[in-house]
Amino acid sequence: MHEIQFKLILAVLLLMSTDIRLYYQRNRKGFETAVIKHERREKYLIALFGLGLIPIIFYLLTSRLKPFSFSLPARVRWLGAGLIFAGNLLFIWSHRALGRNWSPLLEIRRGHTLITEGPYRFIRHPMYAAIFLIGIGVSLLSANWIVALSYMLPMTNMYLFRISDEEKMMAEQFGNEYKEYMRNTGRLIPKLRF
Ligand code: SAH
C-alpha cells in the first residue's frame, strides 16, 4: 500500500465523522439553556480540537510531516481504519439516542431528560468513547506522531476535566436517578456483570 491510499481512506472516514456531526447539529433547533458550566474552558477545548485538525490537513495534503512518521505494519493501519469506522457508527448511535439533549458544551437544556437507552444503557459517555476510538484509529492509520499528538492532547484534556465535571453537573440535576444510573454503567467501557 502507498501512503496516498492510506491518506485517501483517512480523508473519507473523517469526512464521514464531520458529516455526522453537522447533520445532528442542524437538527438541534429550539435549544434553550437552563444551566451552563465551565463555558470558557469548554470553548477552549473545542478550539483545541479545531486546531488539531490543522496537522491532519497538512498530513493529508502535503508530505511535510513525513519526518514524523513511524513505521507500522499495513494490517495495523487497516485496524486503525476499522476503529475510525466503528467510532463513526457509535457516534451516530449516541447522537440518535441523545437527541435534543446533546450539546457541544456542558449544558442542561429546558426540558432536559436523562437518557439511559441505546449505548447509554452500557456506558455514560458513548460519544466521548467514539471520539477516543476515532483518535486511536487516526493515530494508527496516519502512523504520524504530529497527527497522533494533535488529537491526543485535546482528548486527554477532555478525559481529565470534562467527563468528571459533566457527571457532577448531571448528578446535581438528576440527583439519585443519575447516581443509580452511575452504579449500573461504566464511563467509557461497560461494567462487567456476572
Ligand atoms: N457525555 C455524553 C454526552 C456528550 S454531549 C457522551 O459522551 O455520550 C454533552 C451533553 O450531554 C452535556 O451537556 C449533558 O447535558 C448531556 N448529557 C450527558 N449524559 C447525558 C444523559 N445520560 N442523558 C441526557 N443528557 C446527557
mmCIF file with all atom_site columns, C-alpha atoms and ligand atoms in Angstrom:
data_model
loop_
_atom_site.group_PDB
_atom_site.id
_atom_site.type_symbol
_atom_site.label_atom_id
_atom_site.label_alt_id
_atom_site.label_comp_id
_atom_site.label_asym_id
_atom_site.label_entity_id
_atom_site.label_seq_id
_atom_site.pdbx_PDB_ins_code
_atom_site.Cartn_x
_atom_site.Cartn_y
_atom_site.Cartn_z
_atom_site.occupancy
_atom_site.B_iso_or_equiv
_atom_site.pdbx_formal_charge
_atom_site.auth_seq_id
_atom_site.auth_comp_id
_atom_site.auth_asym_id
_atom_site.auth_atom_id
_atom_site.pdbx_PDB_model_num
ATOM   1   C CA  . MET A 1 1   ? 0.000   0.000   0.000  1.00 0.00 ? 1   MET A CA  1
ATOM   2   C CA  . HIS A 1 2   ? 1.199   3.503   -0.767 1.00 0.00 ? 2   HIS A CA  1
ATOM   3   C CA  . GLU A 1 3   ? 0.874   6.335   1.721  1.00 0.00 ? 3   GLU A CA  1
ATOM   4   C CA  . ILE A 1 4   ? -1.538  8.108   -0.631 1.00 0.00 ? 4   ILE A CA  1
ATOM   5   C CA  . GLN A 1 5   ? -4.011  5.252   -0.310 1.00 0.00 ? 5   GLN A CA  1
ATOM   6   C CA  . PHE A 1 6   ? -3.978  5.442   3.490  1.00 0.00 ? 6   PHE A CA  1
ATOM   7   C CA  . LYS A 1 7   ? -4.439  9.191   3.210  1.00 0.00 ? 7   LYS A CA  1
ATOM   8   C CA  . LEU A 1 8   ? -7.473  8.750   0.969  1.00 0.00 ? 8   LEU A CA  1
ATOM   9   C CA  . ILE A 1 9   ? -9.104  6.309   3.363  1.00 0.00 ? 9   ILE A CA  1
ATOM   10  C CA  . LEU A 1 10  ? -8.424  8.644   6.292  1.00 0.00 ? 10  LEU A CA  1
ATOM   11  C CA  . ALA A 1 11  ? -9.914  11.595  4.403  1.00 0.00 ? 11  ALA A CA  1
ATOM   12  C CA  . VAL A 1 12  ? -13.092 9.653   3.556  1.00 0.00 ? 12  VAL A CA  1
ATOM   13  C CA  . LEU A 1 13  ? -13.546 8.362   7.114  1.00 0.00 ? 13  LEU A CA  1
ATOM   14  C CA  . LEU A 1 14  ? -13.012 11.791  8.663  1.00 0.00 ? 14  LEU A CA  1
ATOM   15  C CA  . LEU A 1 15  ? -15.415 13.411  6.210  1.00 0.00 ? 15  LEU A CA  1
ATOM   16  C CA  . MET A 1 16  ? -17.942 10.858  7.427  1.00 0.00 ? 16  MET A CA  1
ATOM   17  C CA  . SER A 1 17  ? -17.353 11.908  11.068 1.00 0.00 ? 17  SER A CA  1
ATOM   18  C CA  . THR A 1 18  ? -17.699 15.594  10.163 1.00 0.00 ? 18  THR A CA  1
ATOM   19  C CA  . ASP A 1 19  ? -20.892 14.923  8.222  1.00 0.00 ? 19  ASP A CA  1
ATOM   20  C CA  . ILE A 1 20  ? -22.450 13.068  11.138 1.00 0.00 ? 20  ILE A CA  1
ATOM   21  C CA  . ARG A 1 21  ? -21.708 15.965  13.467 1.00 0.00 ? 21  ARG A CA  1
ATOM   22  C CA  . LEU A 1 22  ? -23.024 18.597  11.039 1.00 0.00 ? 22  LEU A CA  1
ATOM   23  C CA  . TYR A 1 23  ? -26.184 16.594  10.409 1.00 0.00 ? 23  TYR A CA  1
ATOM   24  C CA  . TYR A 1 24  ? -27.108 16.361  14.093 1.00 0.00 ? 24  TYR A CA  1
ATOM   25  C CA  . GLN A 1 25  ? -26.031 19.907  14.806 1.00 0.00 ? 25  GLN A CA  1
ATOM   26  C CA  . ARG A 1 26  ? -28.579 21.140  12.242 1.00 0.00 ? 26  ARG A CA  1
ATOM   27  C CA  . ASN A 1 27  ? -31.345 19.207  13.964 1.00 0.00 ? 27  ASN A CA  1
ATOM   28  C CA  . ARG A 1 28  ? -30.774 20.921  17.240 1.00 0.00 ? 28  ARG A CA  1
ATOM   29  C CA  . LYS A 1 29  ? -33.163 23.825  16.870 1.00 0.00 ? 29  LYS A CA  1
ATOM   30  C CA  . GLY A 1 30  ? -35.083 25.416  19.716 1.00 0.00 ? 30  GLY A CA  1
ATOM   31  C CA  . PHE A 1 31  ? -32.396 24.714  22.291 1.00 0.00 ? 31  PHE A CA  1
ATOM   32  C CA  . GLU A 1 32  ? -32.826 26.807  25.419 1.00 0.00 ? 32  GLU A CA  1
ATOM   33  C CA  . THR A 1 33  ? -30.092 26.648  28.029 1.00 0.00 ? 33  THR A CA  1
ATOM   34  C CA  . ALA A 1 34  ? -31.094 26.231  31.667 1.00 0.00 ? 34  ALA A CA  1
ATOM   35  C CA  . VAL A 1 35  ? -27.650 25.579  33.209 1.00 0.00 ? 35  VAL A CA  1
ATOM   36  C CA  . ILE A 1 36  ? -24.176 26.034  31.733 1.00 0.00 ? 36  ILE A CA  1
ATOM   37  C CA  . LYS A 1 37  ? -20.848 25.050  33.333 1.00 0.00 ? 37  LYS A CA  1
ATOM   38  C CA  . HIS A 1 38  ? -17.243 25.984  32.602 1.00 0.00 ? 38  HIS A CA  1
ATOM   39  C CA  . GLU A 1 39  ? -18.301 27.720  29.401 1.00 0.00 ? 39  GLU A CA  1
ATOM   40  C CA  . ARG A 1 40  ? -14.982 29.414  28.642 1.00 0.00 ? 40  ARG A CA  1
ATOM   41  C CA  . ARG A 1 41  ? -12.862 26.344  29.314 1.00 0.00 ? 41  ARG A CA  1
ATOM   42  C CA  . GLU A 1 42  ? -15.145 24.170  27.179 1.00 0.00 ? 42  GLU A CA  1
ATOM   43  C CA  . LYS A 1 43  ? -14.976 26.664  24.322 1.00 0.00 ? 43  LYS A CA  1
ATOM   44  C CA  . TYR A 1 44  ? -11.161 26.499  24.511 1.00 0.00 ? 44  TYR A CA  1
ATOM   45  C CA  . LEU A 1 45  ? -11.377 22.713  24.366 1.00 0.00 ? 45  LEU A CA  1
ATOM   46  C CA  . ILE A 1 46  ? -13.485 22.888  21.207 1.00 0.00 ? 46  ILE A CA  1
ATOM   47  C CA  . ALA A 1 47  ? -10.956 25.338  19.719 1.00 0.00 ? 47  ALA A CA  1
ATOM   48  C CA  . LEU A 1 48  ? -8.159  22.907  20.641 1.00 0.00 ? 48  LEU A CA  1
ATOM   49  C CA  . PHE A 1 49  ? -9.941  20.110  18.763 1.00 0.00 ? 49  PHE A CA  1
ATOM   50  C CA  . GLY A 1 50  ? -10.307 22.509  15.833 1.00 0.00 ? 50  GLY A CA  1
ATOM   51  C CA  . LEU A 1 51  ? -6.586  23.382  15.904 1.00 0.00 ? 51  LEU A CA  1
ATOM   52  C CA  . GLY A 1 52  ? -5.817  19.664  15.956 1.00 0.00 ? 52  GLY A CA  1
ATOM   53  C CA  . LEU A 1 53  ? -7.363  19.409  12.513 1.00 0.00 ? 53  LEU A CA  1
ATOM   54  C CA  . ILE A 1 54  ? -4.613  21.594  11.001 1.00 0.00 ? 54  ILE A CA  1
ATOM   55  C CA  . PRO A 1 55  ? -1.847  18.952  11.247 1.00 0.00 ? 55  PRO A CA  1
ATOM   56  C CA  . ILE A 1 56  ? -4.283  16.356  9.887  1.00 0.00 ? 56  ILE A CA  1
ATOM   57  C CA  . ILE A 1 57  ? -4.978  18.554  6.855  1.00 0.00 ? 57  ILE A CA  1
ATOM   58  C CA  . PHE A 1 58  ? -1.213  19.073  6.421  1.00 0.00 ? 58  PHE A CA  1
ATOM   59  C CA  . TYR A 1 59  ? -0.694  15.328  6.600  1.00 0.00 ? 59  TYR A CA  1
ATOM   60  C CA  . LEU A 1 60  ? -3.448  14.677  4.067  1.00 0.00 ? 60  LEU A CA  1
ATOM   61  C CA  . LEU A 1 61  ? -2.451  17.329  1.524  1.00 0.00 ? 61  LEU A CA  1
ATOM   62  C CA  . THR A 1 62  ? 1.334   17.602  1.785  1.00 0.00 ? 62  THR A CA  1
ATOM   63  C CA  . SER A 1 63  ? 4.342   15.435  2.591  1.00 0.00 ? 63  SER A CA  1
ATOM   64  C CA  . ARG A 1 64  ? 5.820   17.917  5.084  1.00 0.00 ? 64  ARG A CA  1
ATOM   65  C CA  . LEU A 1 65  ? 5.009   15.754  8.083  1.00 0.00 ? 65  LEU A CA  1
ATOM   66  C CA  . LYS A 1 66  ? 6.888   12.788  6.648  1.00 0.00 ? 66  LYS A CA  1
ATOM   67  C CA  . PRO A 1 67  ? 9.852   13.178  9.062  1.00 0.00 ? 67  PRO A CA  1
ATOM   68  C CA  . PHE A 1 68  ? 7.422   12.465  11.932 1.00 0.00 ? 68  PHE A CA  1
ATOM   69  C CA  . SER A 1 69  ? 6.066   9.212   10.572 1.00 0.00 ? 69  SER A CA  1
ATOM   70  C CA  . PHE A 1 70  ? 6.619   5.912   12.353 1.00 0.00 ? 70  PHE A CA  1
ATOM   71  C CA  . SER A 1 71  ? 6.542   2.557   10.733 1.00 0.00 ? 71  SER A CA  1
ATOM   72  C CA  . LEU A 1 72  ? 3.595   0.253   11.311 1.00 0.00 ? 72  LEU A CA  1
ATOM   73  C CA  . PRO A 1 73  ? 2.611   -2.944  9.520  1.00 0.00 ? 73  PRO A CA  1
ATOM   74  C CA  . ALA A 1 74  ? -0.130  -2.336  6.925  1.00 0.00 ? 74  ALA A CA  1
ATOM   75  C CA  . ARG A 1 75  ? -2.578  -4.522  8.841  1.00 0.00 ? 75  ARG A CA  1
ATOM   76  C CA  . VAL A 1 76  ? -2.255  -2.338  11.947 1.00 0.00 ? 76  VAL A CA  1
ATOM   77  C CA  . ARG A 1 77  ? -3.011  0.703   9.825  1.00 0.00 ? 77  ARG A CA  1
ATOM   78  C CA  . TRP A 1 78  ? -6.076  -1.095  8.453  1.00 0.00 ? 78  TRP A CA  1
ATOM   79  C CA  . LEU A 1 79  ? -7.092  -1.841  12.013 1.00 0.00 ? 79  LEU A CA  1
ATOM   80  C CA  . GLY A 1 80  ? -6.920  1.937   12.568 1.00 0.00 ? 80  GLY A CA  1
ATOM   81  C CA  . ALA A 1 81  ? -9.335  2.433   9.657  1.00 0.00 ? 81  ALA A CA  1
ATOM   82  C CA  . GLY A 1 82  ? -11.665 -0.134  11.248 1.00 0.00 ? 82  GLY A CA  1
ATOM   83  C CA  . LEU A 1 83  ? -11.542 1.707   14.585 1.00 0.00 ? 83  LEU A CA  1
ATOM   84  C CA  . ILE A 1 84  ? -12.478 5.017   12.953 1.00 0.00 ? 84  ILE A CA  1
ATOM   85  C CA  . PHE A 1 85  ? -15.363 3.305   11.165 1.00 0.00 ? 85  PHE A CA  1
ATOM   86  C CA  . ALA A 1 86  ? -16.584 1.684   14.394 1.00 0.00 ? 86  ALA A CA  1
ATOM   87  C CA  . GLY A 1 87  ? -16.209 5.060   16.146 1.00 0.00 ? 87  GLY A CA  1
ATOM   88  C CA  . ASN A 1 88  ? -18.357 6.699   13.460 1.00 0.00 ? 88  ASN A CA  1
ATOM   89  C CA  . LEU A 1 89  ? -21.101 4.113   13.961 1.00 0.00 ? 89  LEU A CA  1
ATOM   90  C CA  . LEU A 1 90  ? -21.019 4.611   17.738 1.00 0.00 ? 90  LEU A CA  1
ATOM   91  C CA  . PHE A 1 91  ? -21.121 8.362   17.122 1.00 0.00 ? 91  PHE A CA  1
ATOM   92  C CA  . ILE A 1 92  ? -24.348 8.012   15.091 1.00 0.00 ? 92  ILE A CA  1
ATOM   93  C CA  . TRP A 1 93  ? -25.912 5.643   17.633 1.00 0.00 ? 93  TRP A CA  1
ATOM   94  C CA  . SER A 1 94  ? -25.127 8.044   20.504 1.00 0.00 ? 94  SER A CA  1
ATOM   95  C CA  . HIS A 1 95  ? -26.452 11.089  18.673 1.00 0.00 ? 95  HIS A CA  1
ATOM   96  C CA  . ARG A 1 96  ? -29.684 9.268   17.834 1.00 0.00 ? 96  ARG A CA  1
ATOM   97  C CA  . ALA A 1 97  ? -30.173 8.232   21.463 1.00 0.00 ? 97  ALA A CA  1
ATOM   98  C CA  . LEU A 1 98  ? -29.269 11.601  22.993 1.00 0.00 ? 98  LEU A CA  1
ATOM   99  C CA  . GLY A 1 99  ? -31.404 13.627  20.552 1.00 0.00 ? 99  GLY A CA  1
ATOM   100 C CA  . ARG A 1 100 ? -32.090 17.197  21.637 1.00 0.00 ? 100 ARG A CA  1
ATOM   101 C CA  . ASN A 1 101 ? -30.192 16.725  24.897 1.00 0.00 ? 101 ASN A CA  1
ATOM   102 C CA  . TRP A 1 102 ? -26.908 16.858  23.005 1.00 0.00 ? 102 TRP A CA  1
ATOM   103 C CA  . SER A 1 103 ? -24.703 19.907  23.351 1.00 0.00 ? 103 SER A CA  1
ATOM   104 C CA  . PRO A 1 104 ? -21.097 20.686  22.385 1.00 0.00 ? 104 PRO A CA  1
ATOM   105 C CA  . LEU A 1 105 ? -20.777 22.407  25.789 1.00 0.00 ? 105 LEU A CA  1
ATOM   106 C CA  . LEU A 1 106 ? -21.655 21.387  29.331 1.00 0.00 ? 106 LEU A CA  1
ATOM   107 C CA  . GLU A 1 107 ? -25.275 22.412  29.427 1.00 0.00 ? 107 GLU A CA  1
ATOM   108 C CA  . ILE A 1 108 ? -28.650 21.409  30.750 1.00 0.00 ? 108 ILE A CA  1
ATOM   109 C CA  . ARG A 1 109 ? -31.430 22.463  28.432 1.00 0.00 ? 109 ARG A CA  1
ATOM   110 C CA  . ARG A 1 110 ? -35.007 23.304  29.357 1.00 0.00 ? 110 ARG A CA  1
ATOM   111 C CA  . GLY A 1 111 ? -36.928 20.047  29.386 1.00 0.00 ? 111 GLY A CA  1
ATOM   112 C CA  . HIS A 1 112 ? -33.686 18.025  29.542 1.00 0.00 ? 112 HIS A CA  1
ATOM   113 C CA  . THR A 1 113 ? -34.284 14.309  30.076 1.00 0.00 ? 113 THR A CA  1
ATOM   114 C CA  . LEU A 1 114 ? -31.855 11.688  31.370 1.00 0.00 ? 114 LEU A CA  1
ATOM   115 C CA  . ILE A 1 115 ? -31.146 9.203   28.586 1.00 0.00 ? 115 ILE A CA  1
ATOM   116 C CA  . THR A 1 116 ? -30.339 5.634   29.652 1.00 0.00 ? 116 THR A CA  1
ATOM   117 C CA  . GLU A 1 117 ? -31.191 3.905   26.378 1.00 0.00 ? 117 GLU A CA  1
ATOM   118 C CA  . GLY A 1 118 ? -29.226 2.878   23.295 1.00 0.00 ? 118 GLY A CA  1
ATOM   119 C CA  . PRO A 1 119 ? -25.471 2.975   24.010 1.00 0.00 ? 119 PRO A CA  1
ATOM   120 C CA  . TYR A 1 120 ? -26.247 4.893   27.246 1.00 0.00 ? 120 TYR A CA  1
ATOM   121 C CA  . ARG A 1 121 ? -27.517 1.605   28.649 1.00 0.00 ? 121 ARG A CA  1
ATOM   122 C CA  . PHE A 1 122 ? -23.905 0.370   28.860 1.00 0.00 ? 122 PHE A CA  1
ATOM   123 C CA  . ILE A 1 123 ? -21.703 3.440   29.222 1.00 0.00 ? 123 ILE A CA  1
ATOM   124 C CA  . ARG A 1 124 ? -22.230 7.029   30.337 1.00 0.00 ? 124 ARG A CA  1
ATOM   125 C CA  . HIS A 1 125 ? -20.103 8.632   27.611 1.00 0.00 ? 125 HIS A CA  1
ATOM   126 C CA  . PRO A 1 126 ? -20.538 6.729   24.335 1.00 0.00 ? 126 PRO A CA  1
ATOM   127 C CA  . MET A 1 127 ? -19.937 9.889   22.315 1.00 0.00 ? 127 MET A CA  1
ATOM   128 C CA  . TYR A 1 128 ? -16.601 10.504  24.006 1.00 0.00 ? 128 TYR A CA  1
ATOM   129 C CA  . ALA A 1 129 ? -15.816 6.797   23.626 1.00 0.00 ? 129 ALA A CA  1
ATOM   130 C CA  . ALA A 1 130 ? -16.489 7.233   19.893 1.00 0.00 ? 130 ALA A CA  1
ATOM   131 C CA  . ILE A 1 131 ? -14.129 10.235  19.815 1.00 0.00 ? 131 ILE A CA  1
ATOM   132 C CA  . PHE A 1 132 ? -11.460 8.131   21.578 1.00 0.00 ? 132 PHE A CA  1
ATOM   133 C CA  . LEU A 1 133 ? -11.905 5.269   19.087 1.00 0.00 ? 133 LEU A CA  1
ATOM   134 C CA  . ILE A 1 134 ? -11.610 7.714   16.206 1.00 0.00 ? 134 ILE A CA  1
ATOM   135 C CA  . GLY A 1 135 ? -8.486  9.272   17.794 1.00 0.00 ? 135 GLY A CA  1
ATOM   136 C CA  . ILE A 1 136 ? -6.733  5.927   18.236 1.00 0.00 ? 136 ILE A CA  1
ATOM   137 C CA  . GLY A 1 137 ? -7.796  4.997   14.713 1.00 0.00 ? 137 GLY A CA  1
ATOM   138 C CA  . VAL A 1 138 ? -6.455  8.247   13.235 1.00 0.00 ? 138 VAL A CA  1
ATOM   139 C CA  . SER A 1 139 ? -3.115  7.710   15.045 1.00 0.00 ? 139 SER A CA  1
ATOM   140 C CA  . LEU A 1 140 ? -2.713  4.156   13.720 1.00 0.00 ? 140 LEU A CA  1
ATOM   141 C CA  . LEU A 1 141 ? -3.916  4.910   10.202 1.00 0.00 ? 141 LEU A CA  1
ATOM   142 C CA  . SER A 1 142 ? -1.741  8.008   9.764  1.00 0.00 ? 142 SER A CA  1
ATOM   143 C CA  . ALA A 1 143 ? 1.246   6.471   11.591 1.00 0.00 ? 143 ALA A CA  1
ATOM   144 C CA  . ASN A 1 144 ? 2.427   10.015  12.266 1.00 0.00 ? 144 ASN A CA  1
ATOM   145 C CA  . TRP A 1 145 ? 3.472   11.488  15.636 1.00 0.00 ? 145 TRP A CA  1
ATOM   146 C CA  . ILE A 1 146 ? 2.319   15.014  14.949 1.00 0.00 ? 146 ILE A CA  1
ATOM   147 C CA  . VAL A 1 147 ? -1.121  13.860  13.828 1.00 0.00 ? 147 VAL A CA  1
ATOM   148 C CA  . ALA A 1 148 ? -1.429  11.485  16.789 1.00 0.00 ? 148 ALA A CA  1
ATOM   149 C CA  . LEU A 1 149 ? -0.368  14.115  19.358 1.00 0.00 ? 149 LEU A CA  1
ATOM   150 C CA  . SER A 1 150 ? -2.614  16.817  17.955 1.00 0.00 ? 150 SER A CA  1
ATOM   151 C CA  . TYR A 1 151 ? -5.573  14.534  18.602 1.00 0.00 ? 151 TYR A CA  1
ATOM   152 C CA  . MET A 1 152 ? -4.390  13.056  21.886 1.00 0.00 ? 152 MET A CA  1
ATOM   153 C CA  . LEU A 1 153 ? -3.842  16.436  23.535 1.00 0.00 ? 153 LEU A CA  1
ATOM   154 C CA  . PRO A 1 154 ? -7.470  17.629  23.444 1.00 0.00 ? 154 PRO A CA  1
ATOM   155 C CA  . MET A 1 155 ? -8.639  14.087  24.207 1.00 0.00 ? 155 MET A CA  1
ATOM   156 C CA  . THR A 1 156 ? -6.572  13.921  27.389 1.00 0.00 ? 156 THR A CA  1
ATOM   157 C CA  . ASN A 1 157 ? -7.979  17.285  28.374 1.00 0.00 ? 157 ASN A CA  1
ATOM   158 C CA  . MET A 1 158 ? -11.475 16.049  27.768 1.00 0.00 ? 158 MET A CA  1
ATOM   159 C CA  . TYR A 1 159 ? -10.846 12.965  29.845 1.00 0.00 ? 159 TYR A CA  1
ATOM   160 C CA  . LEU A 1 160 ? -9.209  14.808  32.741 1.00 0.00 ? 160 LEU A CA  1
ATOM   161 C CA  . PHE A 1 161 ? -11.660 17.694  33.128 1.00 0.00 ? 161 PHE A CA  1
ATOM   162 C CA  . ARG A 1 162 ? -14.796 17.467  31.078 1.00 0.00 ? 162 ARG A CA  1
ATOM   163 C CA  . ILE A 1 163 ? -16.028 13.993  31.987 1.00 0.00 ? 163 ILE A CA  1
ATOM   164 C CA  . SER A 1 164 ? -15.975 14.464  35.754 1.00 0.00 ? 164 SER A CA  1
ATOM   165 C CA  . ASP A 1 165 ? -17.465 17.973  35.529 1.00 0.00 ? 165 ASP A CA  1
ATOM   166 C CA  . GLU A 1 166 ? -20.210 16.638  33.293 1.00 0.00 ? 166 GLU A CA  1
ATOM   167 C CA  . GLU A 1 167 ? -21.022 13.859  35.756 1.00 0.00 ? 167 GLU A CA  1
ATOM   168 C CA  . LYS A 1 168 ? -21.102 16.369  38.583 1.00 0.00 ? 168 LYS A CA  1
ATOM   169 C CA  . MET A 1 169 ? -23.497 18.571  36.636 1.00 0.00 ? 169 MET A CA  1
ATOM   170 C CA  . MET A 1 170 ? -25.743 15.612  35.749 1.00 0.00 ? 170 MET A CA  1
ATOM   171 C CA  . ALA A 1 171 ? -25.774 14.444  39.379 1.00 0.00 ? 171 ALA A CA  1
ATOM   172 C CA  . GLU A 1 172 ? -26.758 17.947  40.530 1.00 0.00 ? 172 GLU A CA  1
ATOM   173 C CA  . GLN A 1 173 ? -29.570 17.992  38.008 1.00 0.00 ? 173 GLN A CA  1
ATOM   174 C CA  . PHE A 1 174 ? -30.902 14.453  38.239 1.00 0.00 ? 174 PHE A CA  1
ATOM   175 C CA  . GLY A 1 175 ? -29.915 13.526  41.810 1.00 0.00 ? 175 GLY A CA  1
ATOM   176 C CA  . ASN A 1 176 ? -30.441 9.924   42.802 1.00 0.00 ? 176 ASN A CA  1
ATOM   177 C CA  . GLU A 1 177 ? -31.642 8.970   39.349 1.00 0.00 ? 177 GLU A CA  1
ATOM   178 C CA  . TYR A 1 178 ? -28.179 9.770   37.965 1.00 0.00 ? 178 TYR A CA  1
ATOM   179 C CA  . LYS A 1 179 ? -26.351 8.195   40.901 1.00 0.00 ? 179 LYS A CA  1
ATOM   180 C CA  . GLU A 1 180 ? -28.323 4.998   40.375 1.00 0.00 ? 180 GLU A CA  1
ATOM   181 C CA  . TYR A 1 181 ? -27.540 5.184   36.653 1.00 0.00 ? 181 TYR A CA  1
ATOM   182 C CA  . MET A 1 182 ? -23.822 5.565   37.526 1.00 0.00 ? 182 MET A CA  1
ATOM   183 C CA  . ARG A 1 183 ? -23.918 2.376   39.563 1.00 0.00 ? 183 ARG A CA  1
ATOM   184 C CA  . ASN A 1 184 ? -25.087 0.383   36.551 1.00 0.00 ? 184 ASN A CA  1
ATOM   185 C CA  . THR A 1 185 ? -22.829 1.799   33.853 1.00 0.00 ? 185 THR A CA  1
ATOM   186 C CA  . GLY A 1 186 ? -19.141 2.374   33.147 1.00 0.00 ? 186 GLY A CA  1
ATOM   187 C CA  . ARG A 1 187 ? -17.656 5.667   31.995 1.00 0.00 ? 187 ARG A CA  1
ATOM   188 C CA  . LEU A 1 188 ? -16.249 4.600   28.645 1.00 0.00 ? 188 LEU A CA  1
ATOM   189 C CA  . ILE A 1 189 ? -16.134 0.818   28.999 1.00 0.00 ? 189 ILE A CA  1
ATOM   190 C CA  . PRO A 1 190 ? -19.199 -1.235  30.046 1.00 0.00 ? 190 PRO A CA  1
ATOM   191 C CA  . LYS A 1 191 ? -19.239 -2.598  33.594 1.00 0.00 ? 191 LYS A CA  1
ATOM   192 C CA  . LEU A 1 192 ? -18.830 -6.331  33.682 1.00 0.00 ? 192 LEU A CA  1
ATOM   193 C CA  . ARG A 1 193 ? -21.690 -8.150  35.359 1.00 0.00 ? 193 ARG A CA  1
ATOM   194 C CA  . PHE A 1 194 ? -21.576 -11.813 36.203 1.00 0.00 ? 194 PHE A CA  1
HETATM 195 N N1  . SAH B 2 .   ? -21.028 12.539  27.641 1.00 0.00 ? 1   SAH B N1  1
HETATM 196 C C1  . SAH B 2 .   ? -22.058 12.075  26.752 1.00 0.00 ? 1   SAH B C1  1
HETATM 197 C C2  . SAH B 2 .   ? -22.798 13.226  26.093 1.00 0.00 ? 1   SAH B C2  1
HETATM 198 C C3  . SAH B 2 .   ? -21.957 14.184  25.329 1.00 0.00 ? 1   SAH B C3  1
HETATM 199 S S1  . SAH B 2 .   ? -22.844 15.654  24.796 1.00 0.00 ? 1   SAH B S1  1
HETATM 200 C C4  . SAH B 2 .   ? -21.460 11.129  25.757 1.00 0.00 ? 1   SAH B C4  1
HETATM 201 O O1  . SAH B 2 .   ? -20.237 11.058  25.651 1.00 0.00 ? 1   SAH B O1  1
HETATM 202 O O2  . SAH B 2 .   ? -22.210 10.439  25.063 1.00 0.00 ? 1   SAH B O2  1
HETATM 203 C C5  . SAH B 2 .   ? -22.728 16.642  26.255 1.00 0.00 ? 1   SAH B C5  1
HETATM 204 C C6  . SAH B 2 .   ? -24.064 16.958  26.864 1.00 0.00 ? 1   SAH B C6  1
HETATM 205 O O3  . SAH B 2 .   ? -24.789 15.767  27.044 1.00 0.00 ? 1   SAH B O3  1
HETATM 206 C C7  . SAH B 2 .   ? -23.941 17.557  28.254 1.00 0.00 ? 1   SAH B C7  1
HETATM 207 O O4  . SAH B 2 .   ? -24.086 18.937  28.149 1.00 0.00 ? 1   SAH B O4  1
HETATM 208 C C8  . SAH B 2 .   ? -25.052 16.915  29.085 1.00 0.00 ? 1   SAH B C8  1
HETATM 209 O O5  . SAH B 2 .   ? -26.052 17.834  29.344 1.00 0.00 ? 1   SAH B O5  1
HETATM 210 C C9  . SAH B 2 .   ? -25.635 15.863  28.146 1.00 0.00 ? 1   SAH B C9  1
HETATM 211 N N2  . SAH B 2 .   ? -25.706 14.506  28.716 1.00 0.00 ? 1   SAH B N2  1
HETATM 212 C C10 . SAH B 2 .   ? -24.694 13.717  29.103 1.00 0.00 ? 1   SAH B C10 1
HETATM 213 N N3  . SAH B 2 .   ? -25.137 12.495  29.500 1.00 0.00 ? 1   SAH B N3  1
HETATM 214 C C11 . SAH B 2 .   ? -26.485 12.518  29.352 1.00 0.00 ? 1   SAH B C11 1
HETATM 215 C C12 . SAH B 2 .   ? -27.526 11.568  29.572 1.00 0.00 ? 1   SAH B C12 1
HETATM 216 N N4  . SAH B 2 .   ? -27.276 10.332  30.018 1.00 0.00 ? 1   SAH B N4  1
HETATM 217 N N5  . SAH B 2 .   ? -28.797 11.953  29.314 1.00 0.00 ? 1   SAH B N5  1
HETATM 218 C C13 . SAH B 2 .   ? -29.082 13.193  28.859 1.00 0.00 ? 1   SAH B C13 1
HETATM 219 N N6  . SAH B 2 .   ? -28.140 14.127  28.611 1.00 0.00 ? 1   SAH B N6  1
HETATM 220 C C14 . SAH B 2 .   ? -26.860 13.807  28.848 1.00 0.00 ? 1   SAH B C14 1
#
